[in-house]
Coordinates of C-alpha atoms and ligand atoms in Angstrom, one line a residue:
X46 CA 0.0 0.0 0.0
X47 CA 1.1 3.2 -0.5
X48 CA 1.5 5.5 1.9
X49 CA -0.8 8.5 2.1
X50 CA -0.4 11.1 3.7
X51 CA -3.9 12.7 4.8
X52 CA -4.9 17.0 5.4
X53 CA -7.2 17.4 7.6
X54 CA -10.6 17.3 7.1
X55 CA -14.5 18.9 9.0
X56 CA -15.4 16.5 11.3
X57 CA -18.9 18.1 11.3
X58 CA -20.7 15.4 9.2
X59 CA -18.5 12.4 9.8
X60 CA -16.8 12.8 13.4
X61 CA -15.9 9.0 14.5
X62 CA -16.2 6.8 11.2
X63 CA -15.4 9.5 9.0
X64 CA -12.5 10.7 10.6
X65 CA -11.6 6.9 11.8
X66 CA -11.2 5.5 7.9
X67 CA -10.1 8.2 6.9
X68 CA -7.0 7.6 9.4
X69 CA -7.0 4.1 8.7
X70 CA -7.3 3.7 12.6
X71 CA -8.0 0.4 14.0
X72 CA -9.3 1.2 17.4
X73 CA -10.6 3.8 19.3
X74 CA -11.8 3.6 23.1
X75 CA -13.5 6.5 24.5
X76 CA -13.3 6.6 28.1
X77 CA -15.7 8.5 30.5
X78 CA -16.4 7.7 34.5
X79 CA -18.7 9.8 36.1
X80 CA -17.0 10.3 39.7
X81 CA -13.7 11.2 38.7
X82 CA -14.8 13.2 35.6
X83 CA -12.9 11.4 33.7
X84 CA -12.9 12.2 30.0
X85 CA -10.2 10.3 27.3
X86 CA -9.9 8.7 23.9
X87 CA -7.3 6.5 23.5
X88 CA -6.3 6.1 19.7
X89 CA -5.0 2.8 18.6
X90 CA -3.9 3.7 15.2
X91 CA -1.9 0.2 13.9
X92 CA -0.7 -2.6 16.2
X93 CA 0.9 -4.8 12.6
X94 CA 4.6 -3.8 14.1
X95 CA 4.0 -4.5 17.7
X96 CA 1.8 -2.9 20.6
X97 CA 0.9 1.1 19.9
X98 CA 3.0 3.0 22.0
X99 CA 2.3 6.4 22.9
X100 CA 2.2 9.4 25.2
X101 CA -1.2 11.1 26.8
X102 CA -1.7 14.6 26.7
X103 CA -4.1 16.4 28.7
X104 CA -5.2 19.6 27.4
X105 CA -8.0 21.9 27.6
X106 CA -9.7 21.4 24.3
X107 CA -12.5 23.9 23.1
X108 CA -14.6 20.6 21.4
X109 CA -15.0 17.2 21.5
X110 CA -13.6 17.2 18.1
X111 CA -10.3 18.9 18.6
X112 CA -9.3 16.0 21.1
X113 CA -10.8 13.7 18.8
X114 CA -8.7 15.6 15.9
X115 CA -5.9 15.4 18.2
X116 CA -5.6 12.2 19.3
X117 CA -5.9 11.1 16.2
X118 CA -3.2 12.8 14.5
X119 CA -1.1 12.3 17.3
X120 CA -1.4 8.6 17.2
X121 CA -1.2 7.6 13.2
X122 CA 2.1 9.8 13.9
X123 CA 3.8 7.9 16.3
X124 CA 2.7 4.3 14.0
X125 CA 5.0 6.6 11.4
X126 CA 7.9 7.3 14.2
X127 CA 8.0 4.0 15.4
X128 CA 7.8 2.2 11.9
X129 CA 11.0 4.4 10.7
X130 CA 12.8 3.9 13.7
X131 CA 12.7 0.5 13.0
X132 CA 10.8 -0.3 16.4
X133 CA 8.8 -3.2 17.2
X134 CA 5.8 -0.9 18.0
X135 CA 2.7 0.6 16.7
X136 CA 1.6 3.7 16.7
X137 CA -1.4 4.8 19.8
X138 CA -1.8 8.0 21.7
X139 CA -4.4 9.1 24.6
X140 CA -6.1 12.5 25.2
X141 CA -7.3 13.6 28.6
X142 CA -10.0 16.7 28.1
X143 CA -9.3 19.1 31.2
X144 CA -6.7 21.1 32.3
X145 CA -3.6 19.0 33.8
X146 CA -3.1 22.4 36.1
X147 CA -6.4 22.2 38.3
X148 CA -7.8 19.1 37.1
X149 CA -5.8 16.6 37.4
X150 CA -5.4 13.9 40.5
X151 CA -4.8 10.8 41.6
X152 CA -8.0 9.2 41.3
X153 CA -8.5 10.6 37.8
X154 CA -5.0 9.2 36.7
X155 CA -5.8 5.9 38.4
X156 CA -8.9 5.8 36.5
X157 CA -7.2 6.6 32.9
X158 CA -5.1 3.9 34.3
X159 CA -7.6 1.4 34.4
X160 CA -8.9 1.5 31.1
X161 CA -4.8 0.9 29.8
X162 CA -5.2 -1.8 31.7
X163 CA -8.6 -2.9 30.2
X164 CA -6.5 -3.1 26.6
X165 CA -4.4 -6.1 27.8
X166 CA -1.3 -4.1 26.2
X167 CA -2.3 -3.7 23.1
X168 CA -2.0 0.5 24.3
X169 CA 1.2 1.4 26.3
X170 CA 1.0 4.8 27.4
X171 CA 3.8 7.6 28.0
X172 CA 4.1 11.0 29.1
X173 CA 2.9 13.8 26.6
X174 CA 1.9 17.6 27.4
X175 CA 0.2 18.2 30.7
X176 CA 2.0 14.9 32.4
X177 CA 4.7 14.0 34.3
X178 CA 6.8 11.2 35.6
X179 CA 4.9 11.1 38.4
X180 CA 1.7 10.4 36.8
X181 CA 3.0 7.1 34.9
X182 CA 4.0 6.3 38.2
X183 CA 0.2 6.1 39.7
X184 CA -1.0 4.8 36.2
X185 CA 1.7 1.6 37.5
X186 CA 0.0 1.1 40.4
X187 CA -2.8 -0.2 37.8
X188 CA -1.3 -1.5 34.8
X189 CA 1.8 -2.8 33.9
X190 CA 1.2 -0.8 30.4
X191 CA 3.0 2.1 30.8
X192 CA 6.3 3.5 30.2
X193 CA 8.2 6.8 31.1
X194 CA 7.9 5.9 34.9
X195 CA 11.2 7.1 37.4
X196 CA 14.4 5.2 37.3
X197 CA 13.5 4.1 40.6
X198 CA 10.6 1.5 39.9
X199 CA 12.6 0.4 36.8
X200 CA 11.8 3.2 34.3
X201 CA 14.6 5.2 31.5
X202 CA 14.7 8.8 32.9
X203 CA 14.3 11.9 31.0
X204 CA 13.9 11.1 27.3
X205 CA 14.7 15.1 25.9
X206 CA 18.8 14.0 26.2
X207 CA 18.6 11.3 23.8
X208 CA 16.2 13.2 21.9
X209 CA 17.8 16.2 21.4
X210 CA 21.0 13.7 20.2
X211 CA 18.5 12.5 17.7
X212 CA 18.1 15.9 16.3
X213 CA 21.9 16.5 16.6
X214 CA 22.4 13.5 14.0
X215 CA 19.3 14.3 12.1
X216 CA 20.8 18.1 11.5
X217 CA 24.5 16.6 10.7
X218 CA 22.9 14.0 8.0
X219 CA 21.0 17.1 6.3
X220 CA 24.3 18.9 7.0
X221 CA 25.9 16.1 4.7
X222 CA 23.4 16.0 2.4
X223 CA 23.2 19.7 1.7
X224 CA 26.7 21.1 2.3
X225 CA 28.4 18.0 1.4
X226 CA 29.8 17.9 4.9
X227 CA 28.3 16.9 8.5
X228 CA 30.8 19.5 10.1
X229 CA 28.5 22.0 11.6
X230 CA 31.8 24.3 12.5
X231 CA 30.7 28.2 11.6
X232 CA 27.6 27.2 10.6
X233 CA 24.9 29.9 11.7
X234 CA 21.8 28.0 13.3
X235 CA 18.5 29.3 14.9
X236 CA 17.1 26.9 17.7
X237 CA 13.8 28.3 18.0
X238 CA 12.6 26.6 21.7
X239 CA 15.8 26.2 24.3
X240 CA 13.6 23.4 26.1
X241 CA 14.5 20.4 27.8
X242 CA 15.4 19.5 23.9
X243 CA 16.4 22.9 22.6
X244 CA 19.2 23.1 25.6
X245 CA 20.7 20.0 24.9
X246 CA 20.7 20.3 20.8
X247 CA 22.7 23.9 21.7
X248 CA 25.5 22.4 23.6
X249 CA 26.0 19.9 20.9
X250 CA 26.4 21.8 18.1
X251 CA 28.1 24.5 20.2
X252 CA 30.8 22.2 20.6
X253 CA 30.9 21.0 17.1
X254 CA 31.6 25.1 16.5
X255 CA 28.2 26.2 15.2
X256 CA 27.1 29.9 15.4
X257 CA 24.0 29.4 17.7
X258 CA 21.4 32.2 17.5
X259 CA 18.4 31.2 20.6
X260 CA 14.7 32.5 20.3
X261 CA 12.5 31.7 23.2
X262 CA 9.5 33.2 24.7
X263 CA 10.9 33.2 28.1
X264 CA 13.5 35.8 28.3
X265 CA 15.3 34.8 31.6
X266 CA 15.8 31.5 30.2
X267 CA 17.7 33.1 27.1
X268 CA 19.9 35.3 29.1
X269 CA 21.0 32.8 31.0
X270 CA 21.5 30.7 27.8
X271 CA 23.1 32.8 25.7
X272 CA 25.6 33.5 28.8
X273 CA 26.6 30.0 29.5
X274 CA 26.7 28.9 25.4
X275 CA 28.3 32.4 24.7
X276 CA 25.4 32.2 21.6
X277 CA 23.2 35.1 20.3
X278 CA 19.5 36.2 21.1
X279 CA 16.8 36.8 18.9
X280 CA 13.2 38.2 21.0
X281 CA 10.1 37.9 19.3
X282 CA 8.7 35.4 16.6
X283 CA 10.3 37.4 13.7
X284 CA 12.6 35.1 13.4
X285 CA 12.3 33.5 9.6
X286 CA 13.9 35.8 7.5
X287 CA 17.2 36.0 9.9
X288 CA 20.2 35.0 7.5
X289 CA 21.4 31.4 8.7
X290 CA 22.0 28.3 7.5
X291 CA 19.7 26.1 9.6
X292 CA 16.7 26.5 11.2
X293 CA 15.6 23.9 14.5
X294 CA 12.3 24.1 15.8
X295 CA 12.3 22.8 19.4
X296 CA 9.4 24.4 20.7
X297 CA 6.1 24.5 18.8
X298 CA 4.4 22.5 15.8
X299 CA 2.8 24.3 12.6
X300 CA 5.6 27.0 12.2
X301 CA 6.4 25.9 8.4
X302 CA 3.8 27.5 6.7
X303 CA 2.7 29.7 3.9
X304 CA 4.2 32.9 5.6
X305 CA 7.1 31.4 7.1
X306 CA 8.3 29.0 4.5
X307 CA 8.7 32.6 2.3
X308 CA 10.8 34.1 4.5
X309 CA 12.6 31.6 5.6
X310 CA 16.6 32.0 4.1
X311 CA 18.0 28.7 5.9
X312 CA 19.0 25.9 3.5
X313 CA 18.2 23.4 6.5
X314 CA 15.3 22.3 8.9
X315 CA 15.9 20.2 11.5
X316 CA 14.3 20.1 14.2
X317 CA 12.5 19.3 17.4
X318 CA 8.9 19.9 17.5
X319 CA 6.1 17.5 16.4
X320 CA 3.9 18.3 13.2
X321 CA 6.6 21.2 12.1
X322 CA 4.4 21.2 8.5
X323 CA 1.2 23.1 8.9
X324 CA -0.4 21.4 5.8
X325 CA 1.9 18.1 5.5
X326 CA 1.4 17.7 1.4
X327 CA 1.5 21.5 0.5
X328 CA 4.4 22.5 3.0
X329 CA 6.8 19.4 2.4
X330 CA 6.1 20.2 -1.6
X331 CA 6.7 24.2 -0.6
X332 CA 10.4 23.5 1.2
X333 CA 11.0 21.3 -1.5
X334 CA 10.4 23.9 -4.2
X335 CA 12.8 25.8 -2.3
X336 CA 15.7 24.0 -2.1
X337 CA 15.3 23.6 1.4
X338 CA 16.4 20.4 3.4
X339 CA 13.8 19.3 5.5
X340 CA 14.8 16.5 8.1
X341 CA 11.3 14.8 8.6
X342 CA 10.4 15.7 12.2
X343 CA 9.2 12.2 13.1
X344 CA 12.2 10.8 12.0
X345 CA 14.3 12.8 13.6
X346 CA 13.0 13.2 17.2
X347 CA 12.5 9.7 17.7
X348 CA 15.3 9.3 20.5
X349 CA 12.5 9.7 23.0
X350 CA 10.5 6.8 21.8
X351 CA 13.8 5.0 21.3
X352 CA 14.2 5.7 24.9
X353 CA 11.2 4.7 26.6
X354 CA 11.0 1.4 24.3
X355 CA 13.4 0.6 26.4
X356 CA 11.4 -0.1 29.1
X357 CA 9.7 -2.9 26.8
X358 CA 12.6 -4.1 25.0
X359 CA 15.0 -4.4 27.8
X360 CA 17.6 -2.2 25.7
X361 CA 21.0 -1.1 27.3
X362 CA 22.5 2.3 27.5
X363 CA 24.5 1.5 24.6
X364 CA 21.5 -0.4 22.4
X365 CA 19.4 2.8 22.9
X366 CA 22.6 5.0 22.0
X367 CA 23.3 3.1 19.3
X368 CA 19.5 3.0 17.4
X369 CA 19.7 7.5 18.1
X370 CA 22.6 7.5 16.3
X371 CA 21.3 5.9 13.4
X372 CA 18.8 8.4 13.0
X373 CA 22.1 9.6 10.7
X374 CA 22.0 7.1 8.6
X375 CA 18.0 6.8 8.1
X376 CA 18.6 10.6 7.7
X377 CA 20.9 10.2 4.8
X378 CA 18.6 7.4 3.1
X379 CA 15.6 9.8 3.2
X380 CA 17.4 12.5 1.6
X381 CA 18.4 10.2 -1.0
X382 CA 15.4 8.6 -1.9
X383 CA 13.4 11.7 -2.0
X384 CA 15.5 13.2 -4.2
X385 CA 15.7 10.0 -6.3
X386 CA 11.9 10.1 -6.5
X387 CA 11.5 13.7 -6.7
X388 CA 9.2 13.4 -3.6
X389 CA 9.3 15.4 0.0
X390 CA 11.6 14.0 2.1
X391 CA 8.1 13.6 3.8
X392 CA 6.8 11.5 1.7
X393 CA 9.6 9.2 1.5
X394 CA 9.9 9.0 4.9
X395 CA 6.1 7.5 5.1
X396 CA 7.1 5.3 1.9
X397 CA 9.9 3.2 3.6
X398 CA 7.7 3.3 7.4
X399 CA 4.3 2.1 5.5
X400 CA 6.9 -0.6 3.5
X401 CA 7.8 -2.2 6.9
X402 CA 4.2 -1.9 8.1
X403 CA 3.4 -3.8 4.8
X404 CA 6.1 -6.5 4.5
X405 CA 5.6 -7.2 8.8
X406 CA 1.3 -7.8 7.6
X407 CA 2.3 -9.9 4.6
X408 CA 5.1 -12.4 6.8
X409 CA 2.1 -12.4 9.6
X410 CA -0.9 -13.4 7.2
Ligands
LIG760 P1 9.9 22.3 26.6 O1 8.5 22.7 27.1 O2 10.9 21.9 27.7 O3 10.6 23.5 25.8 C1 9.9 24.2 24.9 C2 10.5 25.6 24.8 O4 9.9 26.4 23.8 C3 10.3 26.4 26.1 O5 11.5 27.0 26.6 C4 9.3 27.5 25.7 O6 9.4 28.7 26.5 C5 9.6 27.7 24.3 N1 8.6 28.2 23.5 C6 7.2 28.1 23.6 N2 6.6 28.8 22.7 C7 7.5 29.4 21.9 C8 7.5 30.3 20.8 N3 6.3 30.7 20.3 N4 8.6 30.8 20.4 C9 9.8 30.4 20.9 N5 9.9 29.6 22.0 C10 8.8 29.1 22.5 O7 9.7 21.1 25.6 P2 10.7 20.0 25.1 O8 10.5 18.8 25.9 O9 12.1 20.7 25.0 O10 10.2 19.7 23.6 C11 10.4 20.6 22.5 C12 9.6 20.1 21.3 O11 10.1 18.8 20.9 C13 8.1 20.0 21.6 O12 7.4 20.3 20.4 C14 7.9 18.5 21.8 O13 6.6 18.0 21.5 C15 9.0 17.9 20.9 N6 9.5 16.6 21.3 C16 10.0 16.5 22.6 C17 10.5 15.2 23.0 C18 11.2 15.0 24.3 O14 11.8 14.0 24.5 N7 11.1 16.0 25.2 C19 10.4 14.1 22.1 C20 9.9 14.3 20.8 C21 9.4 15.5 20.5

């Protein structure tokens, strides 16, 4: 099968069945319990590769239909990540509608907890926005399907190291690919997002020699930074049109769009953030027309879900090290075949996930 990849689409009309062919989801388990006001979908979007592994995310949606929106993006995503990461996993996600700030307890997470558990594994959840470590650690008191929990009941830590190493070898591949070297040495890059991630990806590439412009929202956090990185500030969100060679997103999704993608002057992305391409078909084809080297974003920020498989595969240190830095290699092939095809680097990262998918059905049937 070939892989599509979809736009999104007006739930109005068609808001479960609709949406859930047109995903090609294979499950989806909407969770409600009156006394802890529990409210969650849990998105099983394809289990051919192994269970569907996934963070939850609680956020304050406006509808129904955004978290259904959500969840389902979120999951067919992470089928994608896993699949090109060459992990035995599928691809799932969960939504909690509420505000993790004021909303969330013990109970409730207990609750989510025990629908997991109802799944018998096929769903193993993670941390996403609006949760922490401690959270997967009361979801463990009910179900062993779970990952992301503290070291010190057995789980991997703090995934943003490994993925911002991930993103280091995803930005030297493109480096390769582009430049015709992997040396980032005087190279001028924007990290847009010094996060947990965004930090980490700085003090790589500062010692590799990079120029490193930061652009955050919070200000304290840059001065502080730019002070121990010795790098340059940008403030505000007018950011695209700065004259450098590679652009990393590390903080938000959707900022490669019409607007952006015009002003933009880097000959590289790589970055961070999830769902970097507003409009996944007309952005990827945009940067292409451009020249621009897009790392896919899925490909490259895999490190976390490298790190918390982990906790399923009973990977070392070095095992886990070892699959981030290959994120270089599936980097280089990507580039390769997309130019090859004359496709978005996008698109051919979908081709080879959806081909695993595909041969993994055919050897099971
Ligand atoms: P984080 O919350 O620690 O950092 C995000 C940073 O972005 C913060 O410093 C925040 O102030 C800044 N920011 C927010 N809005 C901004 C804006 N408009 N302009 C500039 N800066 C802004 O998050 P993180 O864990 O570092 O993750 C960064 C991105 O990478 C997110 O999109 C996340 O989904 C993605 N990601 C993270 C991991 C991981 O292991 N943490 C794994 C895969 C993907």
């Amino acid at each position: 099968m070939k892989a599509e990849i979809i736009e999104s689409k007006d739930l109005k009309n068609d808001p479960v069945f609709g949406q859930l062919s047109f995903n090609n989801h294979e499950q989806i388990v909407f969770c409600n319990d009156e006394d802890t006001g529990l409210k969650a979908i849990i998105g099983i979007h394809n289990t051919t590769l192994g269970p569907a592994l996934g963070g939850t995310r609680m956020w304050q949606y406006k509808s129904e239909y955004e978290a259904l929106n959500d969840v389902l993006r979120l999951s067919r995503g992470m089928t994608y990540k896993s699949a090109i990461t060459g992990l035995k996993l599928g691809g799932g996600k969960a939504v909690i509608i509420g505000d993790a700030k004021t909303q969330k307890n013990d109970r409730l997470m207990r609750r989510f907890g025990e629908f997991v558990n109802s799944l018998g594994g096929k769903y193993i959840t993670a941390e996403d926005v609006g949760m922490e470590t401690r959270d997967m650690d009361i979801i463990k008191e009910v179900t062993p399907h779970v990952t992301g929990v503290s070291e010190t009941i057995g789980g991997s830590g703090n995934p943003s190291p490994i993925t911002a190493y991930g993103v280091y070898m995803g930005m030297k591949a493109a480096a390769k690919y582009k430049f015709g070297s992997d040396n980032l040495a005087g190279k001028k890059v924007l990290v847009q997002g010094v996060g947990h991630v965004g930090e980490t990806l700085v003090q790589h590439i500062t010692e590799e020699g990079a120029q490193v412009i930061l652009n955050d929202i919070n200000e304290k956090r840059l001065e502080e930074l730019s002070k121990k990185y010795n790098a340059n500030v940008v403030l505000g969100d007018d950011v695209y049109g700065l004259d450098i060679d590679i652009y990393a997103p590390c903080a938000l999704g959707a900022t490669l769009n019409d607007d952006t993608i015009n002003q933009l002057q880097a000959k590289i992305v790589a970055g961070a953030a999830n769902n970097q391409l507003a409009n996944e078909l007309r952005h990827g084809s945009l940067l292409q027309e451009k020249g621009i080297a897009y790392a896919p974003d899925f490909l490259i920020n895999a490190g976390g879900i490298i790190n918390v498989y982990a906790e399923v595969s009973g990977y070392s240190r070095d095992e886990i090290q070892e699959r981030t830095e290959n994120i270089y290699n599936t980097t280089l092939e990507i580039f390769n075949l997309a130019e090859k095809e004359n496709i978005t680097t996008h698109q051919a990262a979908f081709n080879i996930a959806q081909a695993r998918i595909d041969s993994a059905k055919k050897d099971k049937n």
